[in-house]
Short mmCIF file of C-alpha atoms and ligand atoms in Angstrom, two decimals:
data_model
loop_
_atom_site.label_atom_id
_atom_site.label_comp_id
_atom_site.label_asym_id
_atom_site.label_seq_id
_atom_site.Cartn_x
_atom_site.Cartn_y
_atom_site.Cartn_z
CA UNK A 1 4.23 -12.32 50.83
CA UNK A 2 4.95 -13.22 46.84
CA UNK A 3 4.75 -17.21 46.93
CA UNK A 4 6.57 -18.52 44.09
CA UNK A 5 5.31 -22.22 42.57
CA UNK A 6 7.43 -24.24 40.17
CA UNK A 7 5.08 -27.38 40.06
CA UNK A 8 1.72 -27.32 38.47
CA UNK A 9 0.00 -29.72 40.86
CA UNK A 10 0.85 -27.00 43.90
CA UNK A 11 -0.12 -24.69 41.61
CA UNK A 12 -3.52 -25.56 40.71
CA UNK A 13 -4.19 -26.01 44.37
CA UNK A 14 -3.44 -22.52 45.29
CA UNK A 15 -5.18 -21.27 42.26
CA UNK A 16 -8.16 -23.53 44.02
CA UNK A 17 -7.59 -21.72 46.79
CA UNK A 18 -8.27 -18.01 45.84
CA UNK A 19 -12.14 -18.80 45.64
CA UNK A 20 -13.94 -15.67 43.86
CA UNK A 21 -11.41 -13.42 44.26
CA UNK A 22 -10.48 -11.44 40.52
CA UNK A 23 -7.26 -12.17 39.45
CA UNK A 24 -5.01 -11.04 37.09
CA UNK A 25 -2.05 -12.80 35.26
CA UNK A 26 0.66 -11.28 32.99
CA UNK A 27 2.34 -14.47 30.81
CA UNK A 28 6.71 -12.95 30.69
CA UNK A 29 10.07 -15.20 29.76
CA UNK A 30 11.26 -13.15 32.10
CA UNK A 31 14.64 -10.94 31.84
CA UNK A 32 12.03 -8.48 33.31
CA UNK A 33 12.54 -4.54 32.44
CA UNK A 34 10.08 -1.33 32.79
CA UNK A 35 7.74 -2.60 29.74
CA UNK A 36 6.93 -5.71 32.31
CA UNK A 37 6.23 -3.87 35.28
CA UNK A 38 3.67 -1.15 34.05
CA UNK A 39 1.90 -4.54 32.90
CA UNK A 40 2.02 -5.86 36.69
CA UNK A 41 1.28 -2.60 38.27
CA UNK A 42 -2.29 -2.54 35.76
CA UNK A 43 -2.13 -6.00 36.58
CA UNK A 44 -2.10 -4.89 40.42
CA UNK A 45 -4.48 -2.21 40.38
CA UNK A 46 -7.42 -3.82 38.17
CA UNK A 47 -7.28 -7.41 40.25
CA UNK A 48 -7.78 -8.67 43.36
CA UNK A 49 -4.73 -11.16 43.02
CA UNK A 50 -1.75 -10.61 40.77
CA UNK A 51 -0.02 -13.31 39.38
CA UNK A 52 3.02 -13.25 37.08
CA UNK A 53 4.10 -16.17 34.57
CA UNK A 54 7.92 -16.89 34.09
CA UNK A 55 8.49 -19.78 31.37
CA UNK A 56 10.79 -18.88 28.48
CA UNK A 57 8.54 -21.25 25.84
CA UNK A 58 11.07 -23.11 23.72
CA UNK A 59 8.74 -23.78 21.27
CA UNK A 60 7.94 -20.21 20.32
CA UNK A 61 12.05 -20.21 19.17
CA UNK A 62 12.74 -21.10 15.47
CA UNK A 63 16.09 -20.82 15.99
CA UNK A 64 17.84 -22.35 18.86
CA UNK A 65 20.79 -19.71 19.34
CA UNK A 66 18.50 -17.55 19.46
CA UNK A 67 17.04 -19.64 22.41
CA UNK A 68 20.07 -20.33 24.08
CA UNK A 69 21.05 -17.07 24.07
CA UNK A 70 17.62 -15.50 25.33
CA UNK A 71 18.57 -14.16 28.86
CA UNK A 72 17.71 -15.67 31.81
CA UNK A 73 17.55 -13.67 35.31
CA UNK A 74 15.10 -15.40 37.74
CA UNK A 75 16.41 -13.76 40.78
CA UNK A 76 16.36 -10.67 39.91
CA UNK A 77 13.14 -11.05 38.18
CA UNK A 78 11.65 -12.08 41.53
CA UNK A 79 12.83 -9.65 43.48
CA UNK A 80 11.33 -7.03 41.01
CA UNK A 81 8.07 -8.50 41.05
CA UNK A 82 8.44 -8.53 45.47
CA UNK A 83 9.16 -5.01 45.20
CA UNK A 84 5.95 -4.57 42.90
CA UNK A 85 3.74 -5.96 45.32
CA UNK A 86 2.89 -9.43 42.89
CA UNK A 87 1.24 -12.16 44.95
CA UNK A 88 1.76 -15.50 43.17
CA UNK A 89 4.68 -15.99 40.30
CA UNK A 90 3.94 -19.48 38.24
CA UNK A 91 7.33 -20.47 37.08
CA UNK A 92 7.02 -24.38 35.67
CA UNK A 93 9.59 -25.98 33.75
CA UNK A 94 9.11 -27.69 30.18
CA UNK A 95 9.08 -31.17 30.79
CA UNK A 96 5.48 -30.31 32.81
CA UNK A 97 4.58 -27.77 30.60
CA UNK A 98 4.72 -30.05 27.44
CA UNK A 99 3.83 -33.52 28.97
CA UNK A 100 3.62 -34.99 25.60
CA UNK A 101 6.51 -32.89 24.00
CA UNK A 102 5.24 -30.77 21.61
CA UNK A 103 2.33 -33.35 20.29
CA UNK A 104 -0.83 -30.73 20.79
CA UNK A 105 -0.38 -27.94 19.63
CA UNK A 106 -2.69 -24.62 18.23
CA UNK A 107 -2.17 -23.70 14.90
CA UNK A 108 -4.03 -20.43 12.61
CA UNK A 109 -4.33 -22.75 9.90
CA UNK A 110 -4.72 -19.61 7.25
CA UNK A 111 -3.32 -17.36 9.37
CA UNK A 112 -2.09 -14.63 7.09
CA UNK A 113 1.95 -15.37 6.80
CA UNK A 114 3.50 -11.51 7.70
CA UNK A 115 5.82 -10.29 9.50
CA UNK A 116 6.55 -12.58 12.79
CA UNK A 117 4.39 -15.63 11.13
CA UNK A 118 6.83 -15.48 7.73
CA UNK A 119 9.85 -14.49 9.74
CA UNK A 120 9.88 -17.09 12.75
CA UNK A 121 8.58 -20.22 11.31
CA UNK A 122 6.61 -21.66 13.95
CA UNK A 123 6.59 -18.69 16.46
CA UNK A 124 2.82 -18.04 16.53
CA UNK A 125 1.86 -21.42 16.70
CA UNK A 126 4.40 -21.51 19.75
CA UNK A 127 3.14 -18.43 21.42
CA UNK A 128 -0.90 -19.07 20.77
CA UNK A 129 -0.16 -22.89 22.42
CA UNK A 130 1.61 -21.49 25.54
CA UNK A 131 -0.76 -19.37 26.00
CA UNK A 132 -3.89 -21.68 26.16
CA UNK A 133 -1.88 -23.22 28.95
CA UNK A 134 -0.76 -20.65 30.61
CA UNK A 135 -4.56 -19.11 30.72
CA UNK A 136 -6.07 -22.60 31.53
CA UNK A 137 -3.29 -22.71 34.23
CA UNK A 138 -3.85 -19.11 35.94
CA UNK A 139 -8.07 -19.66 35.09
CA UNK A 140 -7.45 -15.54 35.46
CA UNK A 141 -10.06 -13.23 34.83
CA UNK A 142 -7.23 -11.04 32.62
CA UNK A 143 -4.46 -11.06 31.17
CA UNK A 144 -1.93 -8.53 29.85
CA UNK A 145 0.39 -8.04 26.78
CA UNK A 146 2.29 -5.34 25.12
CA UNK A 147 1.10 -3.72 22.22
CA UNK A 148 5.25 -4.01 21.52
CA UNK A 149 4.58 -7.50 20.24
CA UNK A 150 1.59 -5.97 18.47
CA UNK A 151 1.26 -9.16 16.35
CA UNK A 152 1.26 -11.98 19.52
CA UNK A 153 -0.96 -9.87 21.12
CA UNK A 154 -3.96 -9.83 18.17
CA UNK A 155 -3.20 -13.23 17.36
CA UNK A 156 -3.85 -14.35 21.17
CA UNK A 157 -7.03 -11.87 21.34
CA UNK A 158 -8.24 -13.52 18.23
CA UNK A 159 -7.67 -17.32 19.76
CA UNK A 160 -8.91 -16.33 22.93
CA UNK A 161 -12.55 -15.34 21.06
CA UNK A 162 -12.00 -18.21 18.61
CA UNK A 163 -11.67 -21.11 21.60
CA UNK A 164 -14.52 -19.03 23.99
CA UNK A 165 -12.01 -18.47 26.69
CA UNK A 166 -13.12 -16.30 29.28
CA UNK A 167 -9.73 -14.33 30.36
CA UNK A 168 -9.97 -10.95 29.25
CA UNK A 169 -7.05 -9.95 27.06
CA UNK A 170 -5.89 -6.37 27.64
CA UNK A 171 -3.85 -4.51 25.68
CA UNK A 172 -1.01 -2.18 27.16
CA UNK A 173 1.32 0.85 25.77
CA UNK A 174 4.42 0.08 24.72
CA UNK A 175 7.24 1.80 27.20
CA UNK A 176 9.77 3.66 25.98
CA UNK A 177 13.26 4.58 26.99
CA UNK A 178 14.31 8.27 27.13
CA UNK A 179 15.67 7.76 23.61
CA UNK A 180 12.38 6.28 22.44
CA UNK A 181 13.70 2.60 22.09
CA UNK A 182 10.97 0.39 22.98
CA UNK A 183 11.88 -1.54 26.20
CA UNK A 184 12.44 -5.31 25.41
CA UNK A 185 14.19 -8.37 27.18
CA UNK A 186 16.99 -8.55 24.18
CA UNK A 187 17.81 -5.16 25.03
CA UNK A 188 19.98 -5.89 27.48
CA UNK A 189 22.13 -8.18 24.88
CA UNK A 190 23.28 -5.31 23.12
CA UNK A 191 26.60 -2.91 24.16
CA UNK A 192 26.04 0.66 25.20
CA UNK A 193 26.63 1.94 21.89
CA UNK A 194 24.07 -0.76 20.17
CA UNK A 195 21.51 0.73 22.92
CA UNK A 196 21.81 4.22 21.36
CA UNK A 197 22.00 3.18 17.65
CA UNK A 198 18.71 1.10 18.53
CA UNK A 199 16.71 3.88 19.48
CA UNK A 200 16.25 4.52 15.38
CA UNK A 201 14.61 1.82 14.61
CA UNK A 202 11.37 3.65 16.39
CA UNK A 203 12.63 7.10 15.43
CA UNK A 204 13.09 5.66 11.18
CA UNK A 205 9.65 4.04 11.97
CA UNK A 206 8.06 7.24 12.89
CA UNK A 207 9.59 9.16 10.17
CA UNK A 208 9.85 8.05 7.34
CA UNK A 209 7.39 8.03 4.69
CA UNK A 210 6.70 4.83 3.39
CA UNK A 211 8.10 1.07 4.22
CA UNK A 212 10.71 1.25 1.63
CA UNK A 213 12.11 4.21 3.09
CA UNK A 214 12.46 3.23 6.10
CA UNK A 215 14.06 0.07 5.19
CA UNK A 216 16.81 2.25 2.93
CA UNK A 217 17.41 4.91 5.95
CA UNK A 218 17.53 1.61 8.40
CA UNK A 219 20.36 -0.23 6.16
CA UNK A 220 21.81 2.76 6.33
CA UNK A 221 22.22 2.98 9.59
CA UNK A 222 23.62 -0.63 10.15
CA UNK A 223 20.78 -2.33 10.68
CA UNK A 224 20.07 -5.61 8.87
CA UNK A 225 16.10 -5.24 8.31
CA UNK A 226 13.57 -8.70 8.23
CA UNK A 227 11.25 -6.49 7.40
CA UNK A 228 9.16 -3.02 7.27
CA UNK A 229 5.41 -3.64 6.57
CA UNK A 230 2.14 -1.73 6.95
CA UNK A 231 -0.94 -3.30 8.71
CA UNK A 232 -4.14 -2.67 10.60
CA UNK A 233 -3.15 1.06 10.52
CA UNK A 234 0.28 0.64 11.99
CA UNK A 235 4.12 0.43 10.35
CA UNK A 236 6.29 -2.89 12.36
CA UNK A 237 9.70 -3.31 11.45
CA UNK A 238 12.18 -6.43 12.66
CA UNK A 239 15.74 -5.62 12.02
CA UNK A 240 19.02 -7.11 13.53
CA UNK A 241 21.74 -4.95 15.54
CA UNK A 242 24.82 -6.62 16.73
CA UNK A 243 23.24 -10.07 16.08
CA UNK A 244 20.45 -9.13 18.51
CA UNK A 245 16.72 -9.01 16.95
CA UNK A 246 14.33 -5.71 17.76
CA UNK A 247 11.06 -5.27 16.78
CA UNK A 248 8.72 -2.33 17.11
CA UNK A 249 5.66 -0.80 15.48
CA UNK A 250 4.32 2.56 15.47
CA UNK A 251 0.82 4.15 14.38
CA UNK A 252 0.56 5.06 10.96
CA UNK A 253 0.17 9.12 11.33
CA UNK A 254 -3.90 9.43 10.04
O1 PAF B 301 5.76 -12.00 25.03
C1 PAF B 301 6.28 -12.95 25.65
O2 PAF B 301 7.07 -12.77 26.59
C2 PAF B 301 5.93 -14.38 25.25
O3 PAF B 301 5.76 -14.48 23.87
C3 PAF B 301 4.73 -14.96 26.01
C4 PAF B 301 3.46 -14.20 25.71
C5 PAF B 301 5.01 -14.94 27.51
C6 PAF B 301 4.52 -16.42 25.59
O4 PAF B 301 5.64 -17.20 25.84
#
């Protein structure tokens, strides 16, 4: 039976409790969607015990409509992760995550300032600080992120190695809808026609043949583009529909 804990004290006693058994944790904000569970069921299938995070991390929001508007479903998030077989779901609220408001924090001091980092002022720092709790919380032996938030998901891998932490970060596929629009949380803020006009961003992204290009045929389109940059081997764009931000990044084709 999925035991659900919203108080880190009860927490830490039940993570006491699972002894040497592996487990496996996969940090969400929840609005849970497809891209989520293929991250639970890996979670499932590699560990012994699967937990699942739910804290939607204000300080990992630069912009606070875009906070108050992120969506918010904890019931049916939970009964998703019953039906996915999850054992434990860690769902603490701010005041105990941030006991001294936002006083310690981790920070890339040079961290190279693209995409996300120049973008969202403040949304790395956010994300790499939640996540040292969250893995010192769940003490799990990995942990699993989207390659959809390709840049979170290096950044964290590179802290984790930086700070000697011993969770395991794995990388997973991005999922896809039919139409090739990469699954995300804010998906669900757009209106049936936004879904379909989203599914170019990945389809521009694949296409086109340089950055600039893709911004033009994006514009285009209706889009209002952050940005379209080349890194690491890969093309990321962030780009506004109907007020709602989407990111995405492809391979660059070799
Ligand atoms: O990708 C997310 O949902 C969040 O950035 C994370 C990793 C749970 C940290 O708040």
């Amino acid at each position: 039976m999925m035991r659900v804990w919203n108080g880190i004290a009860e927490w830490r006693q039940r993570r006491a409790s699972m002894g040497s058994a592996s487990v496996g944790v996969v940090p969400t904000m929840g609005a849970l969607h497809s891209g989520h569970a293929s991250l639970v069921d890996r979670c499932r299938r590699e560990n012994e015990i699967a937990v699942v995070t739910i804290f939607v991390n204000p300080t990992q929001f630069n912009d606070p409509t875009d906070l108050d508007r992120y969506p918010q479903t904890m019931e049916q998030d939970l009964a998703l992760l019953r039906e996915l077989g999850v054992d434990d779901v860690l769902a603490p609220n701010a005041r105990e995550m941030y006991p001294h408001g936002y006083r310690y924090r981790v920070e890339a001091k040079d961290a190279e300032r693209i995409m996300e980092a120049k973008h969202r002022p403040g949304f790395l720092e956010g994300v790499m600080t939640v996540v040292m709790k969250l893995l010192n919380l769940a003490r799990a032996d990995r942990a699993y992120f989207g390659e959809k938030d390709f840049q979170q998901l290096r950044t964290v891998s590179e802290m984790v190695e930086e700070f000697f932490l011993t969770t395991e970060i794995i990388a997973c596929p991005t999922v896809r809808t039919a139409s090739g629009l990469a699954e995300s949380s804010r998906n669900c803020l757009l209106s049936p026609a936004g879904l379909e006009k989203a599914a170019e961003l990945y389809r521009v992204l694949m296409q086109a043949d340089s950055a600039a290009t893709a911004t033009g045929w994006l514009e285009a389109s209706g889009f209002r583009v952050d940005y379209v940059e080349e890194h690491w081997g890969r093309r990321f764009a962030a780009a506004f529909l109907e007020g709602v931000r989407l990111i995405d990044n492809v391979p660059l084709a070799k």
